[in-house]
């Protein structure tokens, strides 16, 4: 049996790392077909194992459903899950009340982008989180390898394969084109500078993922918070011992602390300092880093949703729903702030319902119906 390494630049004959996931899936599938066996031709069958991204791309290519059918199926599945969960709202206190992670990408995108205009904001948010979960799961293994080997080009190729597995509705969006172009640019950097992570590429989703997940504390999102703090304490002490730059922190009480390798929940462990393991200086610098990251994320969300009416409010609700309780506390994202965002978003949606696309009043409602 011949097995293709999905993250290697060596594929079956004729396959190259520059091809899209769909192209590789098609070519590999053809390569794996058994040839006609005859007395004069004795070519053995070859079995080819495709990467998850290539399998997804092949599945997306053969998905012949109309957009309306995708939307109808999504509504049916969500209705069934809401009923099973005994709720009418996909979000409860800012947390998903139903699990959509096993839905296919095209269906999730239909919900997240509100195809047909029939999905409530909370369903759009939960679908957006599920899409992000699929994206993060696809990058997890290759990202760990890149951190060890410095092969960032392979990581970015996996990200591109994952982008190419999108459905036709997603590929038609400006966001898909923008984000894919960013990945192409970043992969070019990685190829030109082997061993170095790309820098300065706007809308680089891989860079954002790497910053969010960090590289120091394993399983920080789900691990016991006290154990996360202990791991961070050990990592910082090691970092101080190895520091050589004159301005770099060499102890807990002075110098510039490099928090770039720490994920958001690990940063929260320092900022909240629940067990008293961190110095005042460390806590202050962690809080500064959290504010900087939060500000950058909000700015990026605003810039990416300027052409999407109501998109910024949805992005903020999605951001809150994607945080752990500790991350919310360290960032100051209180339940009261979340409730206000939801209230403002609901008001925007109600006001939008008053008008047709041409600006005319859709119906003669009472003003009290929208307040």
Tab-separated table of C-alpha atoms in Angstrom:
chain	number	residue	atom	x	y	z
A	1	UNK	CA	0.000	0.000	0.000
A	2	UNK	CA	1.223	3.477	-0.857
A	3	UNK	CA	0.148	6.230	1.541
A	4	UNK	CA	0.479	9.916	0.792
A	5	UNK	CA	1.613	12.150	3.621
A	6	UNK	CA	-0.989	14.975	3.531
A	7	UNK	CA	1.462	17.591	4.779
A	8	UNK	CA	4.448	16.679	2.677
A	9	UNK	CA	5.447	18.353	-0.550
A	10	UNK	CA	5.943	14.904	-2.071
A	11	UNK	CA	2.796	13.474	-3.575
A	12	UNK	CA	1.870	10.859	-6.137
A	13	UNK	CA	3.502	11.404	-9.539
A	14	UNK	CA	2.573	14.799	-10.938
A	15	UNK	CA	1.226	16.203	-7.656
A	16	UNK	CA	2.738	19.416	-6.356
A	17	UNK	CA	2.417	21.457	-3.200
A	18	UNK	CA	1.201	24.426	-5.229
A	19	UNK	CA	-1.991	22.703	-6.337
A	20	UNK	CA	-5.278	23.303	-4.578
A	21	UNK	CA	-6.768	20.617	-2.383
A	22	UNK	CA	-9.398	19.924	-5.034
A	23	UNK	CA	-6.791	19.504	-7.766
A	24	UNK	CA	-4.751	17.174	-5.593
A	25	UNK	CA	-7.812	15.171	-4.603
A	26	UNK	CA	-8.862	14.730	-8.237
A	27	UNK	CA	-5.388	13.825	-9.431
A	28	UNK	CA	-4.689	11.505	-6.520
A	29	UNK	CA	-8.042	9.809	-7.000
A	30	UNK	CA	-7.207	9.201	-10.629
A	31	UNK	CA	-3.743	7.968	-9.712
A	32	UNK	CA	-5.225	5.543	-7.228
A	33	UNK	CA	-7.533	3.818	-9.742
A	34	UNK	CA	-6.686	0.272	-10.684
A	35	UNK	CA	-5.480	-0.016	-14.234
A	36	UNK	CA	-6.775	-2.593	-16.656
A	37	UNK	CA	-4.999	-5.853	-15.955
A	38	UNK	CA	-3.883	-7.737	-19.089
A	39	UNK	CA	-1.310	-10.407	-19.918
A	40	UNK	CA	1.057	-7.721	-21.169
A	41	UNK	CA	0.401	-5.069	-18.524
A	42	UNK	CA	0.847	-6.127	-14.943
A	43	UNK	CA	0.491	-2.870	-12.964
A	44	UNK	CA	-0.541	-3.412	-9.339
A	45	UNK	CA	-3.351	-1.381	-7.801
A	46	UNK	CA	-2.275	1.606	-5.745
A	47	UNK	CA	-4.196	2.793	-2.680
A	48	UNK	CA	-3.986	6.499	-1.938
A	49	UNK	CA	-4.806	8.097	1.414
A	50	UNK	CA	-6.045	11.684	1.091
A	51	UNK	CA	-5.654	14.325	3.757
A	52	UNK	CA	-8.801	15.525	5.558
A	53	UNK	CA	-8.551	18.809	3.665
A	54	UNK	CA	-8.348	17.023	0.310
A	55	UNK	CA	-11.276	14.788	1.276
A	56	UNK	CA	-13.296	17.851	2.250
A	57	UNK	CA	-12.411	19.571	-1.022
A	58	UNK	CA	-13.506	16.521	-3.002
A	59	UNK	CA	-16.768	16.373	-1.053
A	60	UNK	CA	-17.404	20.091	-1.615
A	61	UNK	CA	-16.772	19.688	-5.336
A	62	UNK	CA	-19.394	16.952	-5.618
A	63	UNK	CA	-21.990	18.789	-3.498
A	64	UNK	CA	-24.674	19.603	-6.069
A	65	UNK	CA	-27.272	21.005	-3.652
A	66	UNK	CA	-28.852	24.333	-4.483
A	67	UNK	CA	-28.354	27.086	-1.907
A	68	UNK	CA	-32.047	26.900	-1.028
A	69	UNK	CA	-31.706	23.194	-0.255
A	70	UNK	CA	-28.687	23.822	1.979
A	71	UNK	CA	-30.616	26.501	3.879
A	72	UNK	CA	-33.669	24.275	4.293
A	73	UNK	CA	-31.558	21.387	5.606
A	74	UNK	CA	-29.762	23.707	8.023
A	75	UNK	CA	-33.048	25.014	9.424
A	76	UNK	CA	-34.336	21.489	9.875
A	77	UNK	CA	-31.215	20.286	11.665
A	78	UNK	CA	-31.081	23.288	13.973
A	79	UNK	CA	-34.779	23.029	14.815
A	80	UNK	CA	-34.302	19.385	15.776
A	81	UNK	CA	-31.291	20.189	17.975
A	82	UNK	CA	-33.040	23.066	19.703
A	83	UNK	CA	-35.990	20.794	20.448
A	84	UNK	CA	-33.707	18.071	21.814
A	85	UNK	CA	-31.964	20.631	24.035
A	86	UNK	CA	-35.294	21.966	25.293
A	87	UNK	CA	-34.570	25.533	24.260
A	88	UNK	CA	-35.552	28.040	21.604
A	89	UNK	CA	-32.302	30.007	21.701
A	90	UNK	CA	-28.970	28.706	20.423
A	91	UNK	CA	-27.118	30.836	22.992
A	92	UNK	CA	-27.575	30.812	26.759
A	93	UNK	CA	-25.742	33.462	28.780
A	94	UNK	CA	-23.336	33.892	25.900
A	95	UNK	CA	-22.538	30.178	25.610
A	96	UNK	CA	-23.711	27.777	22.870
A	97	UNK	CA	-26.790	25.818	23.937
A	98	UNK	CA	-26.562	23.419	20.983
A	99	UNK	CA	-23.635	21.720	19.241
A	100	UNK	CA	-23.276	22.263	15.498
A	101	UNK	CA	-19.674	21.111	15.086
A	102	UNK	CA	-20.608	17.955	13.164
A	103	UNK	CA	-22.454	19.881	10.444
A	104	UNK	CA	-20.655	20.188	7.117
A	105	UNK	CA	-18.868	23.408	6.281
A	106	UNK	CA	-21.239	24.556	3.544
A	107	UNK	CA	-24.232	24.170	5.853
A	108	UNK	CA	-22.479	25.998	8.681
A	109	UNK	CA	-21.528	28.831	6.362
A	110	UNK	CA	-25.141	29.154	5.214
A	111	UNK	CA	-26.161	29.696	8.835
A	112	UNK	CA	-23.216	31.885	9.838
A	113	UNK	CA	-23.683	34.199	6.839
A	114	UNK	CA	-27.479	34.161	7.185
A	115	UNK	CA	-28.159	32.855	3.686
A	116	UNK	CA	-31.773	33.596	2.833
A	117	UNK	CA	-32.082	35.910	5.838
A	118	UNK	CA	-33.881	33.377	8.023
A	119	UNK	CA	-31.354	32.592	10.757
A	120	UNK	CA	-31.504	34.469	14.105
A	121	UNK	CA	-28.328	36.160	15.298
A	122	UNK	CA	-27.688	33.552	18.012
A	123	UNK	CA	-27.745	30.736	15.443
A	124	UNK	CA	-25.351	32.688	13.231
A	125	UNK	CA	-22.973	33.076	16.186
A	126	UNK	CA	-23.013	29.380	17.118
A	127	UNK	CA	-22.425	28.423	13.482
A	128	UNK	CA	-19.526	30.891	13.277
A	129	UNK	CA	-17.959	29.291	16.349
A	130	UNK	CA	-18.391	25.824	14.816
A	131	UNK	CA	-16.688	26.996	11.622
A	132	UNK	CA	-13.816	28.373	13.672
A	133	UNK	CA	-13.613	25.076	15.528
A	134	UNK	CA	-13.253	23.188	12.250
A	135	UNK	CA	-10.595	25.645	11.098
A	136	UNK	CA	-8.641	25.304	14.353
A	137	UNK	CA	-8.893	21.508	14.321
A	138	UNK	CA	-7.473	21.410	10.788
A	139	UNK	CA	-4.492	23.553	11.804
A	140	UNK	CA	-3.727	22.006	15.201
A	141	UNK	CA	-1.451	19.177	14.071
A	142	UNK	CA	0.388	21.075	11.313
A	143	UNK	CA	0.855	24.067	13.653
A	144	UNK	CA	2.486	21.858	16.272
A	145	UNK	CA	4.804	20.466	13.596
A	146	UNK	CA	5.652	23.944	12.319
A	147	UNK	CA	6.626	25.073	15.802
A	148	UNK	CA	9.003	22.126	16.047
A	149	UNK	CA	10.423	22.064	12.516
A	150	UNK	CA	10.014	25.638	11.303
A	151	UNK	CA	8.201	24.393	8.188
A	152	UNK	CA	5.607	27.159	8.037
A	153	UNK	CA	5.109	26.722	4.292
A	154	UNK	CA	3.498	23.312	4.896
A	155	UNK	CA	1.261	24.806	7.579
A	156	UNK	CA	0.078	27.535	5.236
A	157	UNK	CA	-0.531	24.980	2.491
A	158	UNK	CA	-2.841	23.091	4.867
A	159	UNK	CA	-4.661	26.364	5.584
A	160	UNK	CA	-5.034	26.991	1.849
A	161	UNK	CA	-6.356	23.467	1.345
A	162	UNK	CA	-8.883	24.135	4.077
A	163	UNK	CA	-9.936	27.369	2.367
A	164	UNK	CA	-10.320	25.565	-0.955
A	165	UNK	CA	-12.750	23.112	0.642
A	166	UNK	CA	-15.320	25.916	0.965
A	167	UNK	CA	-18.639	25.773	-0.836
A	168	UNK	CA	-19.647	28.023	-3.739
A	169	UNK	CA	-21.470	30.547	-1.536
A	170	UNK	CA	-18.428	31.077	0.655
A	171	UNK	CA	-16.052	31.292	-2.294
A	172	UNK	CA	-18.229	34.014	-3.795
A	173	UNK	CA	-17.740	36.230	-0.726
A	174	UNK	CA	-15.245	39.077	-0.544
A	175	UNK	CA	-14.016	37.749	2.803
A	176	UNK	CA	-13.000	34.401	1.278
A	177	UNK	CA	-11.006	36.073	-1.500
A	178	UNK	CA	-9.375	38.482	0.950
A	179	UNK	CA	-8.398	35.784	3.441
A	180	UNK	CA	-7.137	33.391	0.786
A	181	UNK	CA	-4.979	36.104	-0.765
A	182	UNK	CA	-3.477	36.735	2.673
A	183	UNK	CA	-2.605	33.037	3.034
A	184	UNK	CA	-0.993	32.972	-0.424
A	185	UNK	CA	1.124	35.995	0.469
A	186	UNK	CA	2.118	34.510	3.820
A	187	UNK	CA	3.004	31.151	2.262
A	188	UNK	CA	5.228	32.999	-0.205
A	189	UNK	CA	7.060	34.542	2.738
A	190	UNK	CA	7.434	31.139	4.377
A	191	UNK	CA	8.938	29.676	1.212
A	192	UNK	CA	11.313	32.614	0.823
A	193	UNK	CA	12.412	32.523	4.473
A	194	UNK	CA	12.477	28.868	5.579
A	195	UNK	CA	12.240	28.422	9.329
A	196	UNK	CA	10.704	31.849	9.961
A	197	UNK	CA	7.022	32.551	10.513
A	198	UNK	CA	5.495	35.103	8.106
A	199	UNK	CA	4.999	38.579	9.545
A	200	UNK	CA	3.046	41.692	8.659
A	201	UNK	CA	0.400	40.047	6.467
A	202	UNK	CA	-3.008	41.591	7.065
A	203	UNK	CA	-5.910	39.127	7.516
A	204	UNK	CA	-3.510	36.213	8.069
A	205	UNK	CA	-5.767	33.655	9.775
A	206	UNK	CA	-2.869	31.287	10.516
A	207	UNK	CA	-0.914	33.970	12.335
A	208	UNK	CA	-4.033	34.808	14.354
A	209	UNK	CA	-4.479	31.137	15.240
A	210	UNK	CA	-0.852	30.759	16.299
A	211	UNK	CA	-1.088	33.822	18.555
A	212	UNK	CA	-4.363	32.693	20.072
A	213	UNK	CA	-3.235	29.162	20.889
A	214	UNK	CA	0.314	30.016	21.974
A	215	UNK	CA	3.074	27.444	22.167
A	216	UNK	CA	3.883	27.149	25.869
A	217	UNK	CA	0.943	25.680	27.789
A	218	UNK	CA	-0.633	22.526	26.386
A	219	UNK	CA	-4.437	22.282	26.482
A	220	UNK	CA	-4.752	25.687	28.108
A	221	UNK	CA	-8.330	26.207	26.910
A	222	UNK	CA	-9.722	23.217	28.805
A	223	UNK	CA	-7.165	22.434	31.517
A	224	UNK	CA	-7.724	23.186	35.210
A	225	UNK	CA	-7.086	26.911	35.586
A	226	UNK	CA	-4.794	26.481	38.587
A	227	UNK	CA	-2.610	24.052	36.647
A	228	UNK	CA	-2.469	26.480	33.731
A	229	UNK	CA	-1.150	29.151	36.119
A	230	UNK	CA	1.507	26.753	37.445
A	231	UNK	CA	2.639	25.942	33.889
A	232	UNK	CA	2.833	29.643	33.064
A	233	UNK	CA	4.894	30.290	36.200
A	234	UNK	CA	7.421	27.631	35.158
A	235	UNK	CA	7.531	28.892	31.569
A	236	UNK	CA	8.151	32.481	32.649
A	237	UNK	CA	10.953	31.478	35.016
A	238	UNK	CA	12.636	29.573	32.195
A	239	UNK	CA	12.169	32.534	29.865
A	240	UNK	CA	13.851	34.859	32.366
A	241	UNK	CA	16.807	32.494	32.743
A	242	UNK	CA	17.377	32.463	28.984
A	243	UNK	CA	16.850	36.197	28.367
A	244	UNK	CA	19.828	38.076	26.894
A	245	UNK	CA	18.464	41.376	25.542
A	246	UNK	CA	19.274	44.287	27.884
A	247	UNK	CA	15.627	45.344	28.142
A	248	UNK	CA	14.195	41.826	28.441
A	249	UNK	CA	12.816	40.689	31.789
A	250	UNK	CA	15.284	38.535	33.691
A	251	UNK	CA	13.205	38.256	36.848
A	252	UNK	CA	9.530	38.714	37.803
A	253	UNK	CA	9.919	42.319	38.957
A	254	UNK	CA	11.415	44.271	36.054
A	255	UNK	CA	12.008	44.348	32.296
A	256	UNK	CA	9.843	43.710	29.235
A	257	UNK	CA	8.078	40.361	29.405
A	258	UNK	CA	7.515	38.625	26.065
A	259	UNK	CA	4.009	37.171	26.253
A	260	UNK	CA	3.735	36.396	22.542
A	261	UNK	CA	4.091	32.635	23.057
A	262	UNK	CA	1.249	32.532	25.586
A	263	UNK	CA	-2.378	31.925	24.650
A	264	UNK	CA	-5.216	34.118	25.903
A	265	UNK	CA	-6.247	31.883	28.818
A	266	UNK	CA	-2.648	31.602	30.023
A	267	UNK	CA	-2.439	35.391	29.941
A	268	UNK	CA	-5.646	35.521	31.968
A	269	UNK	CA	-4.023	33.261	34.575
A	270	UNK	CA	-1.317	35.882	35.082
A	271	UNK	CA	-3.659	38.894	34.968
A	272	UNK	CA	-6.144	37.417	37.460
A	273	UNK	CA	-3.399	35.917	39.676
A	274	UNK	CA	-5.890	33.864	41.620
A	275	UNK	CA	-3.256	31.813	43.451
A	276	UNK	CA	-0.801	34.647	44.023
A	277	UNK	CA	1.935	33.060	41.898
A	278	UNK	CA	2.769	36.219	39.947
A	279	UNK	CA	4.388	39.516	40.817
A	280	UNK	CA	2.727	42.919	40.513
A	281	UNK	CA	4.959	43.648	37.512
A	282	UNK	CA	3.937	40.421	35.764
A	283	UNK	CA	0.246	41.045	36.418
A	284	UNK	CA	0.459	44.597	35.092
A	285	UNK	CA	2.277	43.573	31.912
A	286	UNK	CA	-0.156	40.700	31.320
A	287	UNK	CA	-3.083	43.104	31.650
A	288	UNK	CA	-1.429	45.432	29.140
A	289	UNK	CA	-0.942	42.563	26.688
A	290	UNK	CA	-4.583	41.500	27.074
A	291	UNK	CA	-5.810	45.034	26.362
A	292	UNK	CA	-3.545	45.222	23.322
A	293	UNK	CA	-4.804	41.915	21.919
A	294	UNK	CA	-8.424	42.791	22.629
A	295	UNK	CA	-8.057	46.167	20.945
A	296	UNK	CA	-6.411	44.595	17.892
A	297	UNK	CA	-9.143	41.945	17.628
A	298	UNK	CA	-11.934	44.519	17.904
A	299	UNK	CA	-10.271	46.729	15.307
A	300	UNK	CA	-9.835	43.796	12.932
A	301	UNK	CA	-13.485	42.800	13.409
A	302	UNK	CA	-14.643	46.327	12.717
A	303	UNK	CA	-12.526	46.665	9.582
A	304	UNK	CA	-13.627	43.288	8.223
A	305	UNK	CA	-17.329	43.971	8.754
A	306	UNK	CA	-17.610	47.567	7.521
A	307	UNK	CA	-19.535	46.396	4.446
A	308	UNK	CA	-21.701	43.946	6.397
A	309	UNK	CA	-24.636	45.730	8.015
A	310	UNK	CA	-24.847	44.521	11.590
A	311	UNK	CA	-21.728	42.414	11.144
A	312	UNK	CA	-19.705	44.181	13.814
A	313	UNK	CA	-22.289	43.497	16.508
A	314	UNK	CA	-22.411	39.849	15.484
A	315	UNK	CA	-18.608	39.693	15.563
A	316	UNK	CA	-18.584	41.064	19.120
A	317	UNK	CA	-21.197	38.558	20.288
A	318	UNK	CA	-19.203	35.781	18.627
A	319	UNK	CA	-16.030	36.985	20.319
A	320	UNK	CA	-17.683	36.883	23.731
A	321	UNK	CA	-19.175	33.430	23.099
A	322	UNK	CA	-15.761	32.104	22.077
A	323	UNK	CA	-14.022	33.195	25.287
A	324	UNK	CA	-13.586	31.121	28.408
A	325	UNK	CA	-14.970	32.523	31.658
A	326	UNK	CA	-11.454	33.493	32.788
A	327	UNK	CA	-10.672	35.261	29.519
A	328	UNK	CA	-13.883	37.272	29.823
A	329	UNK	CA	-13.066	38.272	33.380
A	330	UNK	CA	-9.485	39.292	32.555
A	331	UNK	CA	-10.631	41.314	29.533
A	332	UNK	CA	-13.487	43.028	31.322
A	333	UNK	CA	-16.125	41.449	29.100
A	334	UNK	CA	-18.802	41.268	31.785
A	335	UNK	CA	-22.264	39.693	31.412
A	336	UNK	CA	-23.668	43.237	31.590
A	337	UNK	CA	-21.512	44.320	28.639
A	338	UNK	CA	-22.596	41.234	26.692
A	339	UNK	CA	-26.267	41.937	27.436
A	340	UNK	CA	-25.860	45.499	26.160
A	341	UNK	CA	-24.265	44.306	22.911
A	342	UNK	CA	-27.120	41.839	22.391
A	343	UNK	CA	-29.657	44.564	23.127
A	344	UNK	CA	-28.096	46.946	20.619
A	345	UNK	CA	-27.855	44.225	17.985
A	346	UNK	CA	-31.501	43.262	18.508
A	347	UNK	CA	-32.502	46.909	18.110
A	348	UNK	CA	-30.564	47.127	14.854
A	349	UNK	CA	-32.289	43.983	13.549
A	350	UNK	CA	-35.735	45.297	14.497
A	351	UNK	CA	-35.095	48.630	12.839
A	352	UNK	CA	-33.883	46.829	9.693
A	353	UNK	CA	-37.134	44.844	9.608
A	354	UNK	CA	-39.104	48.093	9.283
A	355	UNK	CA	-37.767	48.782	5.808
A	356	UNK	CA	-37.596	47.105	2.419
A	357	UNK	CA	-34.393	47.041	0.386
A	358	UNK	CA	-35.458	50.254	-1.371
A	359	UNK	CA	-35.888	52.066	1.929
A	360	UNK	CA	-39.671	52.038	1.910
A	361	UNK	CA	-41.540	51.071	5.078
A	362	UNK	CA	-42.177	47.321	4.950
A	363	UNK	CA	-45.448	47.490	6.899
A	364	UNK	CA	-47.317	49.962	9.097
A	365	UNK	CA	-46.130	48.780	12.515
A	366	UNK	CA	-46.512	50.684	15.711
A	367	UNK	CA	-43.293	52.222	16.971
A	368	UNK	CA	-43.884	50.350	20.247
A	369	UNK	CA	-43.428	47.062	18.360
A	370	UNK	CA	-39.754	47.956	17.883
A	371	UNK	CA	-38.911	49.365	21.295
